Coordinates of C-alpha atoms and ligand atoms in Angstrom, one line a residue:
X165 CA 0.0 0.0 0.0
X166 CA 1.1 3.6 0.4
X167 CA 0.8 6.0 -2.5
X168 CA 3.8 7.6 -4.2
X169 CA 3.9 10.5 -6.6
X170 CA 6.6 12.5 -8.3
X171 CA 7.0 15.4 -10.8
X172 CA 9.8 16.9 -12.8
X173 CA 9.2 19.6 -15.5
X174 CA 8.5 23.3 -15.9
X175 CA 5.4 23.6 -13.7
X176 CA 5.4 24.1 -10.0
X177 CA 5.5 20.6 -8.5
X178 CA 3.6 21.3 -5.2
X179 CA 0.0 21.5 -6.5
X180 CA 0.6 18.5 -8.9
X181 CA 2.0 16.4 -6.1
X182 CA -0.7 17.3 -3.5
X183 CA -3.5 16.6 -6.0
X184 CA -1.7 13.3 -6.8
X185 CA -1.6 12.4 -3.1
X186 CA -5.3 13.1 -2.8
X187 CA -6.0 10.8 -5.7
X188 CA -3.8 8.1 -4.1
X189 CA -5.0 8.5 -0.5
X190 CA -7.1 5.4 -0.9
X191 CA -3.8 3.5 -0.7
X192 CA -3.1 4.7 2.9
X193 CA -3.7 7.7 5.0
X194 CA -1.6 7.3 8.2
X195 CA 0.8 10.1 7.3
X196 CA 1.8 12.2 4.3
X197 CA 4.9 14.1 3.2
X198 CA 6.5 15.9 0.4
X199 CA 10.1 16.8 -0.7
X200 CA 10.8 19.7 -3.1
X201 CA 14.0 20.9 -4.7
X202 CA 14.2 24.6 -5.0
X203 CA 17.2 27.1 -5.3
X204 CA 19.7 24.6 -4.0
X205 CA 17.6 23.5 -1.1
X206 CA 15.9 20.2 -0.4
X207 CA 12.7 21.1 1.5
X208 CA 11.0 18.2 3.3
X209 CA 7.6 18.6 4.9
X210 CA 5.7 15.8 6.5
X211 CA 3.1 15.1 9.1
X212 CA 1.0 12.4 10.8
X213 CA -2.5 12.2 9.5
X214 CA -4.0 12.8 6.1
X215 CA -3.1 14.8 3.1
X216 CA -5.3 17.6 4.4
X217 CA -3.1 17.8 7.5
X218 CA 0.0 18.0 5.2
X219 CA -1.5 20.9 3.2
X220 CA -2.3 22.9 6.4
X221 CA 1.4 22.5 7.5
X222 CA 3.2 22.8 4.1
X223 CA 1.3 25.9 3.0
X224 CA 3.0 27.8 5.8
X225 CA 6.4 26.9 4.3
X226 CA 8.4 27.4 1.1
X227 CA 6.7 25.2 -1.5
X228 CA 8.4 26.4 -4.6
X229 CA 10.2 24.0 -6.9
X230 CA 9.7 22.2 -10.2
X231 CA 10.8 18.8 -9.0
X232 CA 9.5 16.9 -6.1
X233 CA 8.3 13.6 -4.6
X234 CA 5.4 13.0 -2.2
X235 CA 4.0 10.1 -0.2
X236 CA 0.9 9.0 1.6
X237 CA 1.5 6.2 4.0
X238 CA -0.1 3.0 5.3
X239 CA 2.2 2.1 8.2
X240 CA 4.1 -1.2 8.1
X241 CA 7.4 -0.5 10.0
X242 CA 7.0 2.0 12.8
X243 CA 3.9 3.7 14.2
X244 CA 2.2 6.3 12.0
X245 CA 3.9 9.4 13.4
X246 CA 5.6 12.4 11.8
X247 CA 9.1 10.9 12.2
X248 CA 8.2 7.7 10.4
X249 CA 6.4 9.6 7.6
X250 CA 8.0 9.8 4.2
X251 CA 10.1 11.3 2.5
X252 CA 13.1 10.1 4.4
X253 CA 16.5 11.8 4.1
X254 CA 20.0 10.4 4.0
X255 CA 22.5 11.3 6.7
X256 CA 24.0 14.2 4.7
X257 CA 20.4 15.4 4.0
X258 CA 21.4 15.4 0.3
X259 CA 19.1 12.6 -0.7
X260 CA 15.4 12.1 -0.1
X261 CA 13.3 8.9 -0.8
X262 CA 9.7 7.8 -0.9
X263 CA 8.9 4.1 -0.7
X264 CA 5.9 1.8 -1.1
X265 CA 6.6 -1.8 0.0
X266 CA 8.8 -3.6 2.6
X267 CA 12.5 -4.1 2.7
X268 CA 12.7 -7.5 4.4
X269 CA 16.4 -7.5 5.2
X270 CA 16.4 -4.0 6.6
X271 CA 17.7 -5.1 10.0
X272 CA 21.0 -6.6 8.6
X273 CA 21.5 -3.6 6.3
X274 CA 20.9 -1.2 9.2
X275 CA 23.4 -3.0 11.4
X276 CA 26.1 -2.7 8.8
X277 CA 25.3 1.0 8.1
X278 CA 25.5 1.7 11.9
X279 CA 29.0 0.2 11.8
X280 CA 29.9 2.6 9.1
X281 CA 28.8 5.5 11.2
X282 CA 25.2 6.0 10.1
X283 CA 22.5 7.0 12.6
X284 CA 18.8 6.5 12.3
X285 CA 15.9 8.7 13.3
X286 CA 12.9 6.7 12.4
X287 CA 11.8 3.1 12.8
X288 CA 11.3 2.6 9.1
X289 CA 12.9 0.2 6.7
X290 CA 12.8 3.1 4.1
X291 CA 15.4 5.2 6.0
X292 CA 17.7 2.2 5.9
X293 CA 17.4 2.1 2.1
X294 CA 18.2 5.8 1.6
X295 CA 21.2 5.6 3.9
X296 CA 22.4 2.5 2.0
X297 CA 22.1 4.4 -1.3
X298 CA 24.0 7.3 0.1
X299 CA 26.7 5.1 1.6
X300 CA 27.2 3.3 -1.8
X301 CA 27.1 6.6 -3.7
X302 CA 29.7 8.3 -1.5
X303 CA 32.0 5.4 -1.0
X304 CA 32.2 4.6 -4.7
X305 CA 31.9 8.2 -5.9
X306 CA 29.2 7.4 -8.4
X307 CA 26.0 9.0 -9.7
X308 CA 22.6 8.5 -8.2
X309 CA 21.1 6.1 -10.8
X310 CA 24.1 3.8 -10.4
X311 CA 24.0 4.0 -6.6
X312 CA 20.3 3.2 -6.6
X313 CA 21.0 0.2 -8.9
X314 CA 23.8 -1.1 -6.6
X315 CA 21.7 -0.6 -3.5
X316 CA 18.7 -2.4 -4.9
X317 CA 21.0 -5.4 -5.7
X318 CA 21.4 -5.8 -1.9
X319 CA 17.8 -5.4 -1.0
X320 CA 15.3 -8.3 -0.3
X321 CA 11.7 -7.3 -0.4
X322 CA 9.2 -5.2 -2.4
X323 CA 9.4 -1.6 -3.4
X324 CA 8.4 1.2 -5.6
X325 CA 10.7 4.1 -4.8
X326 CA 11.6 7.5 -6.0
X327 CA 14.8 9.4 -5.0
X328 CA 15.9 13.0 -5.5
X329 CA 19.2 14.7 -4.9
X330 CA 19.7 18.2 -3.6
X331 CA 22.6 18.9 -5.9
X332 CA 20.9 17.5 -9.0
X333 CA 17.6 19.3 -9.4
X334 CA 17.1 17.9 -12.9
X335 CA 16.8 14.3 -11.9
X336 CA 14.4 11.7 -10.3
X337 CA 15.5 8.1 -10.0
X338 CA 12.7 5.6 -9.5
X339 CA 12.4 1.8 -9.4
X340 CA 10.0 -1.0 -8.7
X341 CA 9.8 -4.6 -7.6
X342 CA 6.5 -6.0 -6.4
X343 CA 4.9 -2.6 -5.9
X344 CA 3.3 -0.7 -8.8
X345 CA 4.8 2.4 -10.5
X346 CA 3.7 4.3 -13.6
X347 CA 5.5 7.1 -15.4
X348 CA 3.5 9.7 -17.3
X349 CA 5.2 11.4 -20.2
X350 CA 4.2 15.1 -20.9
X351 CA 5.8 17.9 -22.8
X352 CA 9.3 18.2 -21.3
X353 CA 7.9 16.8 -18.1
X354 CA 7.5 13.5 -16.3
X355 CA 5.0 12.4 -13.7
X356 CA 5.4 9.4 -11.5
X357 CA 2.8 7.6 -9.4
X358 CA 1.6 4.3 -7.9
X359 CA -1.2 4.3 -10.4
X360 CA -2.3 6.4 -13.3
X361 CA -4.9 8.5 -11.4
X362 CA -2.6 11.4 -10.5
X363 CA -1.3 11.5 -14.1
X364 CA -4.5 11.4 -16.3
X365 CA -5.1 15.1 -15.8
X366 CA -1.8 16.0 -17.5
X367 CA -1.1 13.3 -20.1
X368 CA -2.5 10.0 -21.3
X369 CA 0.9 8.7 -22.4
X370 CA 2.2 6.3 -19.8
X371 CA 4.8 3.7 -19.2
X372 CA 4.1 1.0 -16.7
X373 CA 7.5 0.3 -15.0
X374 CA 8.3 -3.4 -15.1
X375 CA 9.6 -5.7 -12.3
X376 CA 13.1 -4.8 -11.2
X377 CA 13.4 -1.9 -13.5
X378 CA 15.0 1.5 -12.7
X379 CA 13.8 4.6 -14.5
X380 CA 15.8 7.8 -14.8
X381 CA 13.8 10.9 -15.4
X382 CA 15.9 13.9 -16.4
X383 CA 14.3 17.3 -17.2
X384 CA 14.3 17.8 -21.0
X385 CA 15.7 14.4 -21.7
X386 CA 14.3 11.0 -22.8
X387 CA 13.1 8.5 -20.2
X388 CA 15.7 5.9 -19.6
X389 CA 15.0 2.4 -18.2
X390 CA 17.5 -0.3 -17.2
X391 CA 17.1 -3.3 -15.0
X392 CA 18.7 -3.9 -11.6
X393 CA 20.9 -6.3 -13.5
X394 CA 22.0 -3.5 -15.8
X395 CA 20.1 -4.4 -19.0
X396 CA 18.9 -1.4 -21.0
X397 CA 15.1 -1.5 -21.9
X398 CA 13.1 0.4 -24.4
X399 CA 10.2 2.2 -22.8
X400 CA 6.8 0.8 -24.0
X401 CA 4.5 3.9 -24.1
X402 CA 0.8 3.1 -23.7
X403 CA -2.4 5.2 -24.1
X404 CA -4.6 5.6 -20.9
X405 CA -8.3 5.3 -21.5
X406 CA -9.4 6.7 -18.1
X407 CA -11.1 10.0 -17.9
X408 CA -10.8 12.7 -15.3
X409 CA -14.5 12.8 -14.4
X410 CA -14.2 9.1 -13.4
X411 CA -11.9 10.2 -10.6
X412 CA -14.1 12.9 -9.1
X413 CA -17.1 12.7 -6.8
X414 CA -19.5 14.2 -9.3
X415 CA -21.7 15.9 -6.7
X416 CA -22.0 12.9 -4.4
X417 CA -20.8 13.3 -0.8
X418 CA -18.5 10.2 -0.9
X419 CA -16.9 8.1 -3.6
X420 CA -18.6 5.0 -2.1
X421 CA -22.2 6.2 -2.8
X422 CA -21.1 7.5 -6.2
X423 CA -19.7 4.1 -7.0
X424 CA -22.8 2.3 -5.7
X425 CA -25.0 4.5 -7.9
X426 CA -22.7 3.9 -10.9
X427 CA -23.5 0.2 -11.0
X428 CA -26.2 0.2 -13.7
X429 CA -23.6 1.8 -15.9
X430 CA -20.6 -0.2 -14.8
X431 CA -22.4 -3.5 -15.3
X432 CA -23.4 -2.3 -18.8
X433 CA -19.7 -1.5 -19.4
X434 CA -18.7 -5.0 -18.1
X435 CA -21.1 -6.5 -20.6
X436 CA -20.4 -4.1 -23.5
X437 CA -19.2 -6.0 -26.6
X438 CA -19.6 -9.2 -24.7
X439 CA -23.3 -9.8 -24.1
X440 CA -25.2 -9.4 -27.4
X441 CA -28.9 -9.3 -26.6
X442 CA -30.1 -9.2 -30.2
X443 CA -28.1 -12.4 -31.0
X444 CA -28.8 -13.8 -27.5
X445 CA -25.1 -14.6 -27.1
X446 CA -22.1 -14.0 -25.0
X447 CA -18.6 -13.5 -26.3
X448 CA -15.8 -13.3 -23.9
X449 CA -12.5 -12.9 -25.7
X450 CA -10.5 -14.3 -22.8
X451 CA -12.5 -17.5 -23.0
X452 CA -12.6 -17.8 -26.8
X453 CA -8.8 -17.5 -27.0
X454 CA -8.3 -20.2 -24.5
X455 CA -11.3 -22.4 -25.2
X456 CA -9.5 -25.7 -25.2
X457 CA -7.9 -25.0 -21.9
X458 CA -11.2 -24.3 -20.3
X459 CA -13.0 -27.3 -21.9
X460 CA -10.2 -29.7 -20.8
X461 CA -9.7 -28.3 -17.3
X462 CA -10.1 -30.9 -14.6
X463 CA -10.4 -28.3 -11.9
X464 CA -10.5 -24.6 -11.5
X465 CA -8.9 -22.9 -8.5
X466 CA -10.1 -19.3 -7.8
X467 CA -7.7 -17.2 -5.7
X468 CA -8.4 -13.8 -4.3
X469 CA -8.7 -11.6 -1.1
X470 CA -11.5 -9.7 0.6
X471 CA -14.4 -8.8 -1.5
X472 CA -12.9 -10.4 -4.6
X473 CA -12.8 -13.7 -2.7
X474 CA -16.6 -13.3 -2.1
X475 CA -17.1 -12.8 -5.8
X476 CA -15.0 -15.9 -6.3
X477 CA -17.4 -17.9 -4.2
X478 CA -20.3 -16.8 -6.4
X479 CA -18.2 -17.8 -9.4
X480 CA -17.7 -21.2 -7.9
X481 CA -21.5 -21.7 -7.6
X482 CA -22.0 -20.6 -11.2
X483 CA -19.1 -22.5 -12.8
X484 CA -20.1 -25.7 -11.0
X485 CA -23.7 -25.3 -11.9
X486 CA -23.3 -24.5 -15.5
X487 CA -19.9 -25.9 -16.5
X488 CA -19.8 -28.9 -14.1
X489 CA -16.1 -28.3 -13.4
X490 CA -15.0 -28.6 -9.7
X491 CA -14.0 -25.3 -8.3
X492 CA -12.0 -24.5 -5.2
X493 CA -12.0 -21.0 -3.8
X494 CA -8.8 -20.1 -2.0
X495 CA -7.7 -17.1 0.1
X496 CA -4.5 -16.1 -1.7
X497 CA -2.7 -15.5 1.6
X498 CA -3.3 -19.2 2.6
X499 CA -2.9 -20.7 -0.9
X500 CA 0.5 -19.1 -1.5
X501 CA 2.0 -20.6 1.7
X502 CA 0.2 -23.9 2.3
X503 CA 1.9 -26.1 -0.4
X504 CA -1.3 -26.6 -2.4
X505 CA -1.6 -29.4 -5.0
X506 CA -1.6 -27.7 -8.4
X507 CA -1.7 -29.7 -11.6
X508 CA -0.8 -28.6 -15.1
X509 CA -4.3 -29.1 -16.3
X510 CA -5.7 -26.9 -13.6
X511 CA -6.9 -23.4 -14.4
X512 CA -6.2 -20.8 -11.7
X513 CA -8.4 -17.7 -11.8
X514 CA -7.0 -14.7 -9.9
X515 CA -9.6 -12.1 -9.1
X516 CA -8.5 -8.6 -8.0
X517 CA -9.9 -5.1 -8.3
X518 CA -6.6 -3.4 -8.0
X519 CA -4.6 -6.1 -9.8
X520 CA -1.9 -5.3 -7.2
X521 CA -2.8 -7.3 -4.1
X522 CA 0.5 -8.8 -3.0
X523 CA -0.9 -12.2 -1.8
X524 CA -2.9 -12.7 -5.0
X525 CA 0.1 -11.8 -7.1
X526 CA 2.2 -14.3 -5.1
X527 CA -0.5 -17.0 -5.6
X528 CA -0.4 -16.3 -9.3
X529 CA 3.4 -16.7 -9.4
X530 CA 3.2 -20.0 -7.4
X531 CA 0.5 -21.5 -9.7
X532 CA 2.5 -20.4 -12.7
X533 CA 5.6 -22.1 -11.5
X534 CA 3.6 -25.3 -11.1
X535 CA 2.5 -25.2 -14.8
X536 CA -1.2 -24.2 -14.3
X537 CA -2.9 -21.9 -16.8
X538 CA -3.5 -18.6 -15.1
X539 CA -6.5 -16.4 -15.9
X540 CA -6.9 -12.9 -14.3
X541 CA -10.1 -11.1 -13.6
X542 CA -9.0 -7.6 -12.7
X543 CA -10.3 -4.0 -12.9
X544 CA -7.2 -1.8 -13.1
X545 CA -5.9 -2.0 -16.6
X546 CA -2.2 -2.6 -16.9
X547 CA -1.8 -3.5 -13.3
X548 CA 0.6 -6.3 -12.1
X549 CA -1.8 -9.3 -12.0
X550 CA -3.0 -8.9 -15.6
X551 CA 0.5 -8.5 -16.7
X552 CA 1.6 -11.7 -14.9
X553 CA -1.3 -14.0 -16.0
X554 CA -1.5 -16.0 -19.3
X555 CA -4.9 -14.5 -20.2
X556 CA -7.9 -12.9 -18.6
X557 CA -10.8 -10.4 -18.7
X558 CA -11.0 -6.9 -17.4
X559 CA -14.1 -6.1 -15.4
X560 CA -14.3 -2.5 -16.8
X561 CA -15.9 -1.0 -13.7
X562 CA -13.8 2.1 -14.0
X563 CA -11.7 3.5 -11.2
X564 CA -12.9 2.5 -7.8
X565 CA -11.8 5.0 -5.2
X566 CA -13.9 4.2 -2.1
X567 CA -11.9 1.8 0.0
X568 CA -14.9 -0.5 0.5
X569 CA -15.4 -2.3 -2.9
X570 CA -18.9 -2.0 -4.4
X571 CA -19.0 -1.7 -8.2
X572 CA -15.9 -3.8 -8.7
X573 CA -17.7 -6.7 -6.8
X574 CA -20.8 -6.7 -9.0
X575 CA -18.5 -6.4 -12.1
X576 CA -16.5 -9.4 -11.0
X577 CA -19.6 -11.4 -10.4
X578 CA -20.9 -10.4 -13.9
X579 CA -17.6 -11.5 -15.6
X580 CA -17.5 -14.8 -13.6
X581 CA -21.2 -15.5 -14.6
X582 CA -20.4 -14.8 -18.3
X583 CA -17.4 -17.1 -18.1
X584 CA -19.4 -19.9 -16.4
X585 CA -22.1 -19.6 -19.0
X586 CA -19.7 -19.7 -21.9
X587 CA -17.9 -22.8 -20.6
X588 CA -21.2 -24.5 -19.9
X589 CA -22.6 -23.7 -23.4
X590 CA -19.5 -25.0 -25.1
X591 CA -19.3 -28.1 -23.0
X592 CA -23.0 -28.7 -23.4
X593 CA -23.6 -28.8 -19.7
X594 CA -25.8 -25.7 -19.8
X595 CA -29.0 -26.1 -21.9
X596 CA -29.6 -23.7 -24.7
X597 CA -32.9 -22.8 -23.2
X598 CA -31.3 -21.8 -19.8
X599 CA -28.4 -20.1 -21.6
X600 CA -30.7 -17.9 -23.6
X601 CA -32.9 -17.1 -20.6
X602 CA -29.9 -16.0 -18.5
X603 CA -28.3 -14.0 -21.4
X604 CA -31.5 -11.9 -21.9
X605 CA -31.9 -11.5 -18.1
X606 CA -28.3 -10.3 -17.9
X607 CA -29.2 -7.5 -20.3
X608 CA -32.0 -6.4 -17.9
X609 CA -29.8 -6.3 -14.8
X610 CA -28.7 -2.7 -15.1
X611 CA -32.3 -1.5 -15.2
X612 CA -33.2 -3.7 -12.3
X613 CA -30.3 -2.2 -10.3
X614 CA -31.7 1.3 -11.1
X615 CA -35.0 0.1 -9.5
X616 CA -33.2 -1.1 -6.4
X617 CA -31.3 2.2 -6.1
X618 CA -34.7 4.0 -5.9
X619 CA -35.0 2.7 -2.4
X620 CA -32.0 4.6 -1.2
X621 CA -34.0 7.0 1.0
X622 CA -35.9 4.1 2.5
X623 CA -32.7 2.3 3.3
X624 CA -31.2 5.5 4.7
X625 CA -34.1 5.7 7.1
X626 CA -33.8 2.0 8.1
X627 CA -30.1 2.5 8.7
X628 CA -30.9 5.2 11.3
X629 CA -32.9 2.6 13.3
X630 CA -29.9 0.4 13.6
X631 CA -27.0 2.6 14.4
X632 CA -27.3 1.5 18.0
X633 CA -26.3 -2.1 17.2
X634 CA -22.9 -3.4 18.2
X635 CA -23.2 -6.6 16.3
X636 CA -25.0 -7.9 13.2
X637 CA -25.6 -11.3 11.6
X638 CA -26.1 -11.7 7.8
X639 CA -27.6 -14.9 6.4
X640 CA -28.2 -16.3 3.0
X641 CA -28.2 -19.7 1.3
X642 CA -26.9 -20.8 -2.1
X643 CA -25.8 -17.9 -4.3
X644 CA -26.9 -15.6 -1.5
X645 CA -24.5 -17.0 1.1
X646 CA -21.5 -15.1 -0.4
X647 CA -23.7 -12.0 -0.6
X648 CA -24.3 -12.3 3.2
X649 CA -20.5 -12.5 3.7
X650 CA -20.1 -9.4 1.5
X651 CA -22.9 -7.5 3.3
X652 CA -21.3 -8.2 6.6
X653 CA -17.8 -7.2 5.4
X654 CA -19.2 -3.9 4.0
X655 CA -20.7 -3.1 7.5
X656 CA -17.5 -4.0 9.3
X657 CA -15.2 -2.1 7.0
X658 CA -16.9 1.3 7.1
X659 CA -19.1 1.4 10.2
X660 CA -16.9 -0.6 12.6
X661 CA -19.9 -2.6 13.7
X662 CA -19.0 -6.2 14.2
X663 CA -20.8 -8.4 11.6
X664 CA -20.7 -12.0 10.6
X665 CA -22.0 -13.6 7.5
X666 CA -23.4 -17.2 7.7
X667 CA -25.0 -19.8 5.5
X668 CA -28.5 -19.6 7.0
X669 CA -28.8 -23.3 7.9
X670 CA -25.5 -23.1 9.9
X671 CA -27.2 -20.8 12.4
X672 CA -28.4 -23.7 14.5
X673 CA -24.8 -25.0 14.9
X674 CA -23.8 -22.1 17.1
X675 CA -24.7 -18.5 16.0
X676 CA -28.3 -18.9 17.0
X677 CA -27.1 -18.8 20.6
X678 CA -26.3 -15.1 20.0
X679 CA -29.8 -14.1 18.9
X680 CA -31.6 -11.6 21.0
X681 CA -33.2 -8.2 20.4
X682 CA -29.8 -6.6 20.5
X683 CA -28.5 -8.7 17.6
X684 CA -30.2 -7.7 14.4
X685 CA -30.2 -10.2 11.6
X686 CA -30.2 -9.4 7.9
X687 CA -31.6 -12.3 5.8
X688 CA -31.5 -12.6 2.1
X689 CA -34.7 -14.4 1.3
X690 CA -35.4 -14.1 -2.4
X691 CA -37.8 -16.3 -4.1
X692 CA -35.1 -17.8 -6.4
X693 CA -33.1 -20.3 -4.4
X694 CA -34.1 -22.3 -1.4
X695 CA -36.9 -19.9 -0.4
X696 CA -38.9 -22.2 1.9
X697 CA -35.7 -23.3 3.7
X698 CA -34.7 -19.7 4.4
X699 CA -38.3 -19.0 5.6
X700 CA -37.8 -21.8 8.2
X701 CA -34.5 -20.3 9.2
X702 CA -36.2 -16.9 9.7
X703 CA -38.9 -18.6 11.8
X704 CA -36.1 -20.0 14.1
X705 CA -34.8 -16.5 14.6
X706 CA -38.2 -14.9 15.2
X707 CA -39.0 -17.6 17.7
X708 CA -36.0 -16.2 19.7
X709 CA -37.1 -12.6 19.4
X710 CA -34.5 -11.6 16.9
X711 CA -35.1 -8.4 14.9
X712 CA -34.9 -9.3 11.2
X713 CA -34.3 -7.2 8.1
X714 CA -35.1 -9.2 5.0
X715 CA -34.1 -8.7 1.4
X716 CA -37.1 -10.2 -0.5
X717 CA -38.3 -10.5 -4.1
X718 CA -40.9 -7.9 -5.2
X719 CA -44.4 -9.1 -4.4
X720 CA -43.3 -11.3 -1.5
X721 CA -45.7 -11.2 1.4
X722 CA -44.7 -14.2 3.5
X723 CA -41.2 -13.1 4.5
X724 CA -42.2 -9.4 4.5
X725 CA -44.9 -10.2 7.1
X726 CA -42.7 -12.4 9.1
X727 CA -39.8 -9.9 9.4
X728 CA -39.5 -6.5 11.1
X729 CA -38.3 -4.7 8.0
X730 CA -38.0 -5.7 4.4
X731 CA -36.4 -4.3 1.2
X732 CA -37.5 -5.7 -2.1
X733 CA -35.5 -6.3 -5.2
X734 CA -36.9 -7.3 -8.7
X735 CA -37.1 -11.0 -9.5
X736 CA -34.3 -12.5 -11.6
X737 CA -32.5 -15.7 -12.4
X738 CA -31.1 -17.4 -9.3
X739 CA -27.5 -17.0 -10.4
X740 CA -28.0 -13.2 -11.0
X741 CA -29.7 -12.5 -7.6
X742 CA -26.3 -11.5 -6.0
X743 CA -26.1 -8.6 -8.5
X744 CA -29.3 -7.2 -7.1
X745 CA -29.2 -8.3 -3.5
X746 CA -25.7 -6.8 -2.9
X747 CA -27.0 -3.3 -3.7
X748 CA -29.3 -2.7 -0.6
X749 CA -26.6 -4.2 1.6
X750 CA -24.0 -1.7 0.2
X751 CA -26.5 1.1 0.8
X752 CA -27.3 -0.1 4.3
X753 CA -23.7 -0.2 5.4
X754 CA -23.0 3.2 3.7
X755 CA -25.9 4.9 5.5
X756 CA -25.1 3.4 8.9
X757 CA -21.5 4.6 8.6
X758 CA -22.7 8.1 7.6
X759 CA -25.1 8.4 10.5
X760 CA -22.3 7.2 12.9
X761 CA -20.0 9.9 11.4
X762 CA -17.4 7.4 10.1
X763 CA -15.0 8.2 7.4
X764 CA -16.7 6.3 4.7
X765 CA -14.2 6.5 1.9
X766 CA -11.2 6.1 4.1
X767 CA -12.1 3.7 7.0
X768 CA -9.6 3.4 9.8
X769 CA -6.7 1.0 9.4
X770 CA -7.7 -0.1 5.9
X771 CA -6.3 0.6 2.5
X772 CA -7.6 -0.2 -0.9
X773 CA -4.6 -1.7 -2.5
X774 CA -2.9 -4.1 -0.2
X775 CA 0.6 -4.4 -1.7
X776 CA 2.1 -5.9 1.5
X777 CA 1.5 -9.4 2.9
Ligands
LIG276 C1 -8.5 -4.6 0.5 C2 -9.7 -3.7 0.1 C3 -10.9 -4.6 -0.3 C4 -10.5 -5.6 -1.4 C5 -9.3 -6.4 -1.0 C6 -8.7 -7.2 -2.2 O1 -8.8 -5.2 1.7 O2 -10.0 -2.8 1.1 O3 -11.9 -3.8 -0.7 O4 -11.6 -6.5 -1.6 O5 -8.2 -5.6 -0.6 O6 -8.3 -6.3 -3.1 P1 -8.2 -6.6 -4.7 O7 -7.7 -5.3 -5.3 O8 -7.2 -7.7 -4.9 O9 -9.6 -7.0 -5.2

């Protein structure tokens, strides 16, 4: 996590860097800092807290300069205070660094630097790296790019770094391994950032820095890339398709609610060019290009974290139902370390909104090394996971800024459903009749989401009733079980209310003991999928005086009468219910968090892109 940004050119760097940090704040917001080179000085300003705290502090200082680097932090080494905030300076105060990642062998390096007379002020691994760069630079009397290269050869861990030098105001040296880094190329200027969002305002020409590559940005010169192993690389310039309006709140109070309301459009975008309603057909290039692999797969392993893992569970239900291929869904963090059995005829599907989650990336590498075919389902175009998989599909949900994932989740479920249907159709395990029915229903989903969103005010009112609660249980069965998990996660993440998701029938194996008036229960009880069984589960809760909020299908009276509050969603095919049922749960979590005064877009201790283990 952590966001890094840099600028070198003819403009004033400060406003560009600050705006860039604000765009990257979703990556971490424990502390923020900036370093600027101006008139022979290296000015470093940093503070605990958010970018807004940095602005308050920095604007009292000298913020001139046309070259600079800046950082927003999610703490790994050392508590989130001002001393541990980035940028960090070298002993001579001639060099400054920003860093996203972890230097694993920092303790050994630190010890040897102490022996060479270096002293340390912070508890960070990053300070060790900048001291090492300075030590190598001074003791070999070499330039900064070479010193960075030699230092990185001694480092074990993950990093995206940018370094500037007081006496060379025409230079930024940056490098990456395991953490993302993008360079934007403008007119006689370069931008540098953890993702493209700080750059799009200025240029759509970008270079995604590759693994173990070092980039040298010199004012007025060409971008230079070489590897840590000293091999020259030709920069591959790409065109960004993102627009600026996608990165702004567009009149909404928070990104999260904007992104919830974008879902009719983002799902249409996920299906665009893929679902053809006139021809009643789905075409997913990622599947077509690898058809034989999918048709011959003995097993599919889905690996992901957080919300993406929940989408993976829904994918399992759809793939097993339609394609009759066994599917295992693995937390990437467990999968990567637990010596899993992976065969060469397995397909591993990695799901990730950011495409940067360290554990998922490591799971991909592991599966690749065992000879499996790796398919990525990611949202951020050009991110690390799609670049490290054999093939895949983008979800096309557009930039998701709110830390709690919403539109990316429904887009992931949509792509997985399309994939399951295509495999099933080609294998002959999904009947033509069912295939056609689901294809035409998929086309109606965006409008049906619009209908669900019309209940926003009602859900906001309902949320007010429940802000008192300390705990919640969410229940569902079949396709709605992962939706219950996701609903509970949304509430936990942004309102800090403890919530558990359960398969409804599991309640009687323990959680039912918790039921009382103080423990509200949210039940997804739609008519498609084990309706009667869920009704019985609700009866069991009501018999114990539990307060129940139900998500029901329009026209339902049985569950509506049985439960204390109900929210209805339009009827749809069973496999598509999650796309509708997730919406009221997202809204419910959002409104509870707003009433409680929580920081919805930047919940405490979380970050959107988890690039550390
Ligand atoms: C973090 C985010 C979650 C996300 C998870 C996986 O925890 O806060 O919203 O679901 O990472 O991220 P990914 O980008 O791989 O989907």
